[in-house]
């Protein structure tokens, strides 16, 4: 079973790489950043002085946790999307002891198991029901949560990594899956000065560059590619019209590379578009949510580095 899964995954990666590199504008999904090395590099990014979102959101959540807790019903189930180490969750759990069960959702069973073990020690009365799943696909909550009011938790501005139409589809899907008696707490990075944004995605110590180039490392190792990492450069750009940071891997020379048995030509300066990180204003986030079955009932923002936490409530 395990080896069949690995094969399916490799096949999907090869298929996506061939389609993406063969497209007019070369592209690859950012989901391929997160193998073990990429996940570790992302943790390191969060510790760089330039990458403000993680620290800012944690500080904001710590400040508003009592207000968030006030809106959480008795015996609620907390469902966290892409829970990783569940660090931000503790701020909610500490302020809202009325949460009786916690469903961390992640594609990494290892991350879930480690988080479960750590949380079980500190929250003895909490029922922890880890769910190994890709929350962008169909999500079925554990049957033990049936009938309980559900509070979705989607921090980290991960919603910004989706194209706007994908983000609205995801919100619509979550509205159906979390149910009529639910709310969704979303953490969203806000538009700010371009220099702060660019530095956050191109830190001086080069961790983000290594994170981006890890895709090329994966092409070489998993798809038998022949890419010289020194012939590509990490680049972060601010797209003013789309209010997003884009990450690219730019070819420094005219070259051919072979990935998964297919050869692709790069002109000097041509790039692979590897990630979008949309930044919002309270108004643009409101427009994104509009028509998805959720109502924005409250917004908290931090002003040091603008970041927002929004409470969405299921529209009847
Ligand atoms: C996971 N995600 C919200 C991060 C972001 O800021 O878009 C991923 C990241 N990419 C580069 N640095 C961090």
Short mmCIF file of C-alpha atoms and ligand atoms in Angstrom, two decimals:
data_model
loop_
_atom_site.label_atom_id
_atom_site.label_comp_id
_atom_site.label_asym_id
_atom_site.label_seq_id
_atom_site.Cartn_x
_atom_site.Cartn_y
_atom_site.Cartn_z
CA UNK A 1 0.00 0.00 0.00
CA UNK A 2 2.73 2.44 1.05
CA UNK A 3 4.73 1.79 -2.11
CA UNK A 4 1.62 2.07 -4.31
CA UNK A 5 0.91 5.46 -2.74
CA UNK A 6 4.49 6.60 -3.39
CA UNK A 7 4.15 5.55 -7.01
CA UNK A 8 0.85 7.41 -7.44
CA UNK A 9 2.42 10.48 -5.93
CA UNK A 10 5.48 10.27 -8.18
CA UNK A 11 3.25 9.85 -11.21
CA UNK A 12 1.22 12.91 -10.28
CA UNK A 13 4.40 14.94 -9.69
CA UNK A 14 5.82 13.88 -13.08
CA UNK A 15 2.52 14.64 -14.84
CA UNK A 16 2.24 18.10 -13.21
CA UNK A 17 5.91 18.91 -13.92
CA UNK A 18 5.63 17.97 -17.60
CA UNK A 19 2.40 19.94 -18.02
CA UNK A 20 3.70 22.94 -16.05
CA UNK A 21 7.11 23.18 -17.73
CA UNK A 22 5.51 22.63 -21.12
CA UNK A 23 3.04 25.49 -20.64
CA UNK A 24 3.50 28.83 -22.37
CA UNK A 25 4.27 30.43 -18.98
CA UNK A 26 6.19 27.78 -17.05
CA UNK A 27 4.60 27.00 -13.71
CA UNK A 28 4.56 24.38 -10.94
CA UNK A 29 2.19 24.10 -7.98
CA UNK A 30 3.58 25.36 -4.63
CA UNK A 31 2.24 22.19 -3.03
CA UNK A 32 5.45 20.52 -4.25
CA UNK A 33 7.55 22.72 -1.93
CA UNK A 34 6.60 20.64 1.06
CA UNK A 35 8.60 17.44 1.14
CA UNK A 36 10.50 16.85 4.42
CA UNK A 37 13.35 19.21 3.43
CA UNK A 38 10.94 21.87 2.15
CA UNK A 39 8.83 21.73 5.31
CA UNK A 40 11.99 22.13 7.37
CA UNK A 41 13.05 25.10 5.22
CA UNK A 42 9.62 26.68 5.70
CA UNK A 43 10.07 26.38 9.48
CA UNK A 44 13.41 28.16 9.06
CA UNK A 45 11.79 30.91 6.94
CA UNK A 46 9.41 31.58 9.83
CA UNK A 47 12.43 32.26 12.04
CA UNK A 48 14.13 34.74 9.70
CA UNK A 49 13.94 38.38 10.82
CA UNK A 50 12.35 39.36 7.49
CA UNK A 51 9.45 36.88 7.47
CA UNK A 52 7.02 38.78 9.72
CA UNK A 53 3.71 36.86 9.09
CA UNK A 54 4.19 34.02 11.57
CA UNK A 55 5.36 36.20 14.46
CA UNK A 56 2.77 38.87 13.71
CA UNK A 57 -0.11 36.41 13.58
CA UNK A 58 1.00 34.69 16.78
CA UNK A 59 1.15 38.04 18.60
CA UNK A 60 -2.26 39.05 17.24
CA UNK A 61 -3.82 35.72 18.17
CA UNK A 62 -2.37 35.95 21.68
CA UNK A 63 -3.94 39.39 22.04
CA UNK A 64 -7.39 38.54 20.69
CA UNK A 65 -7.69 34.96 22.00
CA UNK A 66 -10.18 35.97 24.76
CA UNK A 67 -12.42 37.69 22.17
CA UNK A 68 -12.16 34.73 19.83
CA UNK A 69 -12.99 32.41 22.73
CA UNK A 70 -16.11 34.46 23.61
CA UNK A 71 -17.62 33.52 20.27
CA UNK A 72 -16.88 29.79 20.57
CA UNK A 73 -19.88 27.71 21.72
CA UNK A 74 -19.88 25.07 24.45
CA UNK A 75 -18.64 21.60 23.45
CA UNK A 76 -17.35 22.89 20.13
CA UNK A 77 -15.14 20.93 17.77
CA UNK A 78 -12.10 22.85 16.54
CA UNK A 79 -11.01 21.81 13.02
CA UNK A 80 -7.63 23.15 11.98
CA UNK A 81 -6.75 23.14 8.28
CA UNK A 82 -3.08 22.39 7.61
CA UNK A 83 -2.30 22.11 11.31
CA UNK A 84 1.43 21.24 11.14
CA UNK A 85 2.82 21.59 14.66
CA UNK A 86 -0.48 23.05 16.02
CA UNK A 87 1.43 25.88 17.67
CA UNK A 88 -1.15 28.62 17.09
CA UNK A 89 -3.91 26.29 18.24
CA UNK A 90 -2.66 26.36 21.80
CA UNK A 91 -3.56 30.03 22.04
CA UNK A 92 -7.18 29.14 21.22
CA UNK A 93 -7.29 26.04 23.40
CA UNK A 94 -5.91 27.93 26.40
CA UNK A 95 -8.55 30.65 26.12
CA UNK A 96 -11.47 28.43 25.15
CA UNK A 97 -11.66 25.42 27.48
CA UNK A 98 -15.22 24.87 26.16
CA UNK A 99 -13.64 23.31 23.04
CA UNK A 100 -14.16 19.62 23.66
CA UNK A 101 -12.61 18.07 20.57
CA UNK A 102 -9.86 19.01 18.17
CA UNK A 103 -9.48 17.74 14.62
CA UNK A 104 -6.07 18.69 13.21
CA UNK A 105 -6.06 18.15 9.43
CA UNK A 106 -2.76 17.71 7.63
CA UNK A 107 -1.30 15.67 4.79
CA UNK A 108 1.65 14.68 6.95
CA UNK A 109 0.76 11.81 9.29
CA UNK A 110 4.10 12.30 11.07
CA UNK A 111 3.38 15.95 11.86
CA UNK A 112 -0.10 14.97 13.09
CA UNK A 113 1.18 12.21 15.35
CA UNK A 114 3.84 14.45 16.89
CA UNK A 115 1.31 17.22 17.47
CA UNK A 116 -1.17 14.74 18.97
CA UNK A 117 1.39 13.39 21.42
CA UNK A 118 2.44 16.86 22.56
CA UNK A 119 -1.12 18.20 22.91
CA UNK A 120 -2.36 15.11 24.75
CA UNK A 121 0.08 15.88 27.57
CA UNK A 122 -1.09 19.46 28.04
CA UNK A 123 -4.82 19.12 27.28
CA UNK A 124 -5.91 15.96 29.05
CA UNK A 125 -9.66 16.53 28.64
CA UNK A 126 -9.48 17.37 24.96
CA UNK A 127 -10.50 14.66 22.51
CA UNK A 128 -7.89 14.76 19.74
CA UNK A 129 -9.01 13.27 16.43
CA UNK A 130 -6.23 13.72 13.84
CA UNK A 131 -7.29 13.55 10.21
CA UNK A 132 -4.70 12.76 7.53
CA UNK A 133 -6.16 14.58 4.54
CA UNK A 134 -5.62 17.20 1.86
CA UNK A 135 -8.15 19.80 2.95
CA UNK A 136 -8.46 21.10 -0.63
CA UNK A 137 -10.05 17.76 -1.50
CA UNK A 138 -13.15 16.31 0.11
CA UNK A 139 -13.08 16.51 3.91
CA UNK A 140 -15.13 14.13 6.05
CA UNK A 141 -15.09 15.02 9.75
CA UNK A 142 -14.77 12.15 12.24
CA UNK A 143 -18.16 10.73 13.23
CA UNK A 144 -17.48 11.56 16.92
CA UNK A 145 -17.94 15.25 16.04
CA UNK A 146 -21.44 14.78 14.66
CA UNK A 147 -23.90 17.31 16.06
CA UNK A 148 -21.22 19.49 17.69
CA UNK A 149 -20.82 23.14 16.68
CA UNK A 150 -17.75 23.38 14.47
CA UNK A 151 -15.09 26.08 14.55
CA UNK A 152 -12.74 25.91 11.56
CA UNK A 153 -9.30 27.43 12.04
CA UNK A 154 -7.29 28.38 8.97
CA UNK A 155 -4.31 30.48 10.07
CA UNK A 156 -1.00 31.34 8.39
CA UNK A 157 -2.43 33.21 5.39
CA UNK A 158 -2.37 29.91 3.52
CA UNK A 159 -5.54 31.09 1.78
CA UNK A 160 -3.31 33.63 0.02
CA UNK A 161 -1.47 30.84 -1.78
CA UNK A 162 -4.59 30.04 -3.82
CA UNK A 163 -5.78 31.89 -6.91
CA UNK A 164 -8.86 33.97 -5.97
CA UNK A 165 -11.27 31.59 -7.74
CA UNK A 166 -9.66 28.58 -6.04
CA UNK A 167 -9.89 30.36 -2.68
CA UNK A 168 -13.61 31.07 -3.12
CA UNK A 169 -14.21 27.47 -4.18
CA UNK A 170 -12.36 26.28 -1.09
CA UNK A 171 -14.41 28.57 1.18
CA UNK A 172 -17.62 27.31 -0.42
CA UNK A 173 -16.53 23.70 0.04
CA UNK A 174 -15.59 24.30 3.69
CA UNK A 175 -18.95 25.96 4.33
CA UNK A 176 -20.66 22.73 3.24
CA UNK A 177 -18.26 20.44 5.08
CA UNK A 178 -18.17 22.34 8.39
CA UNK A 179 -21.95 22.66 8.40
CA UNK A 180 -24.74 25.13 9.21
CA UNK A 181 -23.75 25.69 12.80
CA UNK A 182 -20.14 26.58 12.06
CA UNK A 183 -17.70 29.43 11.96
CA UNK A 184 -14.29 29.79 10.37
CA UNK A 185 -11.40 31.78 11.82
CA UNK A 186 -9.00 32.80 9.04
CA UNK A 187 -5.58 34.43 9.31
CA UNK A 188 -4.73 36.64 6.34
CA UNK A 189 -1.68 38.71 5.51
CA UNK A 190 -2.51 42.29 4.54
CA UNK A 191 -1.09 44.59 1.87
CA UNK A 192 1.80 46.66 3.18
CA UNK A 193 4.81 48.51 1.83
CA UNK A 194 6.51 46.72 -1.03
CA UNK A 195 9.96 46.72 0.51
CA UNK A 196 8.77 44.82 3.62
CA UNK A 197 6.96 42.33 1.41
CA UNK A 198 9.89 41.75 -0.91
CA UNK A 199 12.34 41.26 1.95
CA UNK A 200 10.02 38.72 3.58
CA UNK A 201 10.16 36.62 0.41
CA UNK A 202 13.86 37.17 -0.29
CA UNK A 203 15.59 37.10 3.07
CA UNK A 204 19.23 38.09 3.35
CA UNK A 205 20.37 34.68 4.58
CA UNK A 206 18.91 33.00 1.49
CA UNK A 207 16.57 30.56 3.24
CA UNK A 208 13.65 31.45 0.97
CA UNK A 209 15.91 31.02 -2.06
CA UNK A 210 16.80 27.50 -0.84
CA UNK A 211 13.10 26.80 -0.19
CA UNK A 212 12.26 27.84 -3.76
CA UNK A 213 15.19 25.93 -5.26
CA UNK A 214 14.17 22.83 -3.32
CA UNK A 215 11.73 22.30 -6.19
CA UNK A 216 14.69 21.90 -8.54
CA UNK A 217 16.32 19.53 -6.05
CA UNK A 218 13.13 17.46 -6.11
CA UNK A 219 13.03 17.48 -9.93
CA UNK A 220 16.59 16.14 -9.96
CA UNK A 221 16.09 13.49 -7.29
CA UNK A 222 12.54 12.34 -7.95
CA UNK A 223 12.07 13.02 -11.66
CA UNK A 224 15.54 12.17 -12.85
CA UNK A 225 16.17 15.75 -14.01
CA UNK A 226 19.57 17.19 -14.93
CA UNK A 227 19.20 20.73 -13.59
CA UNK A 228 22.26 22.72 -12.52
CA UNK A 229 20.97 24.65 -9.51
CA UNK A 230 23.51 27.40 -10.07
CA UNK A 231 21.95 28.18 -13.44
CA UNK A 232 18.66 29.25 -11.83
CA UNK A 233 18.05 32.15 -9.49
CA UNK A 234 15.33 32.76 -6.89
CA UNK A 235 13.27 35.87 -7.53
CA UNK A 236 10.40 37.46 -5.58
CA UNK A 237 8.32 40.15 -7.27
CA UNK A 238 5.33 42.23 -6.18
CA UNK A 239 2.48 42.10 -8.68
CA UNK A 240 0.68 45.39 -8.04
CA UNK A 241 -2.41 44.63 -10.12
CA UNK A 242 -3.03 41.27 -8.45
CA UNK A 243 -1.79 42.36 -5.00
CA UNK A 244 0.43 39.34 -4.62
CA UNK A 245 4.03 38.36 -4.12
CA UNK A 246 5.13 35.95 -6.82
CA UNK A 247 8.07 33.63 -6.51
CA UNK A 248 9.94 32.55 -9.61
CA UNK A 249 12.97 30.45 -10.52
CA UNK A 250 14.73 32.36 -13.27
CA UNK A 251 17.03 30.69 -15.79
CA UNK A 252 20.31 32.61 -15.95
CA UNK A 253 21.18 31.34 -19.44
CA UNK A 254 19.66 29.88 -22.58
CA UNK A 255 19.47 26.15 -21.73
CA UNK A 256 17.70 22.83 -22.15
CA UNK A 257 16.77 20.77 -19.12
CA UNK A 258 15.32 17.29 -19.02
CA UNK A 259 12.69 16.49 -16.40
CA UNK A 260 10.84 13.15 -16.22
CA UNK A 261 12.21 12.19 -19.62
CA UNK A 262 11.01 15.36 -21.40
CA UNK A 263 13.32 18.16 -22.54
CA UNK A 264 12.32 21.79 -22.01
CA UNK A 265 13.98 24.88 -23.39
CA UNK A 266 14.57 27.98 -21.24
CA UNK A 267 15.52 31.34 -22.68
CA UNK A 268 17.86 33.41 -20.51
CA UNK A 269 15.60 35.28 -18.07
CA UNK A 270 12.66 32.91 -18.55
CA UNK A 271 11.22 31.66 -15.28
CA UNK A 272 9.18 28.94 -13.63
CA UNK A 273 6.40 30.60 -11.62
CA UNK A 274 6.43 28.69 -8.35
CA UNK A 275 4.14 30.51 -5.91
CA UNK A 276 1.63 33.30 -5.40
CA UNK A 277 1.09 34.81 -2.00
CA UNK A 278 -1.90 37.12 -2.19
CA UNK A 279 -2.11 39.98 0.27
CA UNK A 280 -5.48 41.47 1.19
CA UNK A 281 -7.18 44.49 2.66
CA UNK A 282 -10.19 43.99 4.93
CA UNK A 283 -12.29 45.12 1.93
CA UNK A 284 -10.67 42.78 -0.62
CA UNK A 285 -10.92 39.87 1.81
CA UNK A 286 -14.61 40.74 2.29
CA UNK A 287 -15.11 40.58 -1.49
CA UNK A 288 -13.36 37.21 -1.65
CA UNK A 289 -15.69 35.81 1.02
CA UNK A 290 -18.83 37.35 -0.50
CA UNK A 291 -21.12 34.69 -1.97
CA UNK A 292 -19.29 31.71 -0.45
CA UNK A 293 -21.92 31.04 2.23
CA UNK A 294 -19.92 32.77 4.96
CA UNK A 295 -20.42 36.19 6.53
CA UNK A 296 -17.50 38.16 7.92
CA UNK A 297 -18.70 39.09 11.40
CA UNK A 298 -15.50 40.43 12.89
CA UNK A 299 -12.03 41.49 11.80
CA UNK A 300 -9.04 42.03 14.03
CA UNK A 301 -5.94 43.63 12.55
CA UNK A 302 -2.48 44.28 13.88
CA UNK A 303 -0.91 47.56 12.97
CA UNK A 304 2.82 46.96 13.49
CA UNK A 305 2.90 44.73 10.43
CA UNK A 306 -0.62 44.71 9.01
CA UNK A 307 -2.10 41.22 9.40
CA UNK A 308 -5.73 40.24 9.85
CA UNK A 309 -7.73 37.58 11.63
CA UNK A 310 -11.33 37.29 10.44
CA UNK A 311 -14.26 35.48 11.99
CA UNK A 312 -16.62 34.10 9.36
CA UNK A 313 -19.97 32.69 10.39
CA UNK A 314 -22.08 30.31 8.32
CA UNK A 315 -24.78 32.27 6.53
CA UNK A 316 -28.13 30.67 7.21
C1 LIG B 1 2.60 28.88 3.58
N1 LIG B 1 2.48 30.19 2.99
C2 LIG B 1 1.42 30.97 3.64
C3 LIG B 1 3.76 30.94 2.88
C4 LIG B 1 3.52 32.35 2.29
O1 LIG B 1 3.94 33.31 2.92
O2 LIG B 1 2.91 32.44 1.23
C5 LIG B 1 4.77 30.17 2.05
C6 LIG B 1 6.05 30.94 1.83
N2 LIG B 1 6.61 31.12 0.67
C7 LIG B 1 7.71 31.82 0.81
N3 LIG B 1 7.86 32.11 2.09
C8 LIG B 1 6.83 31.55 2.75
#
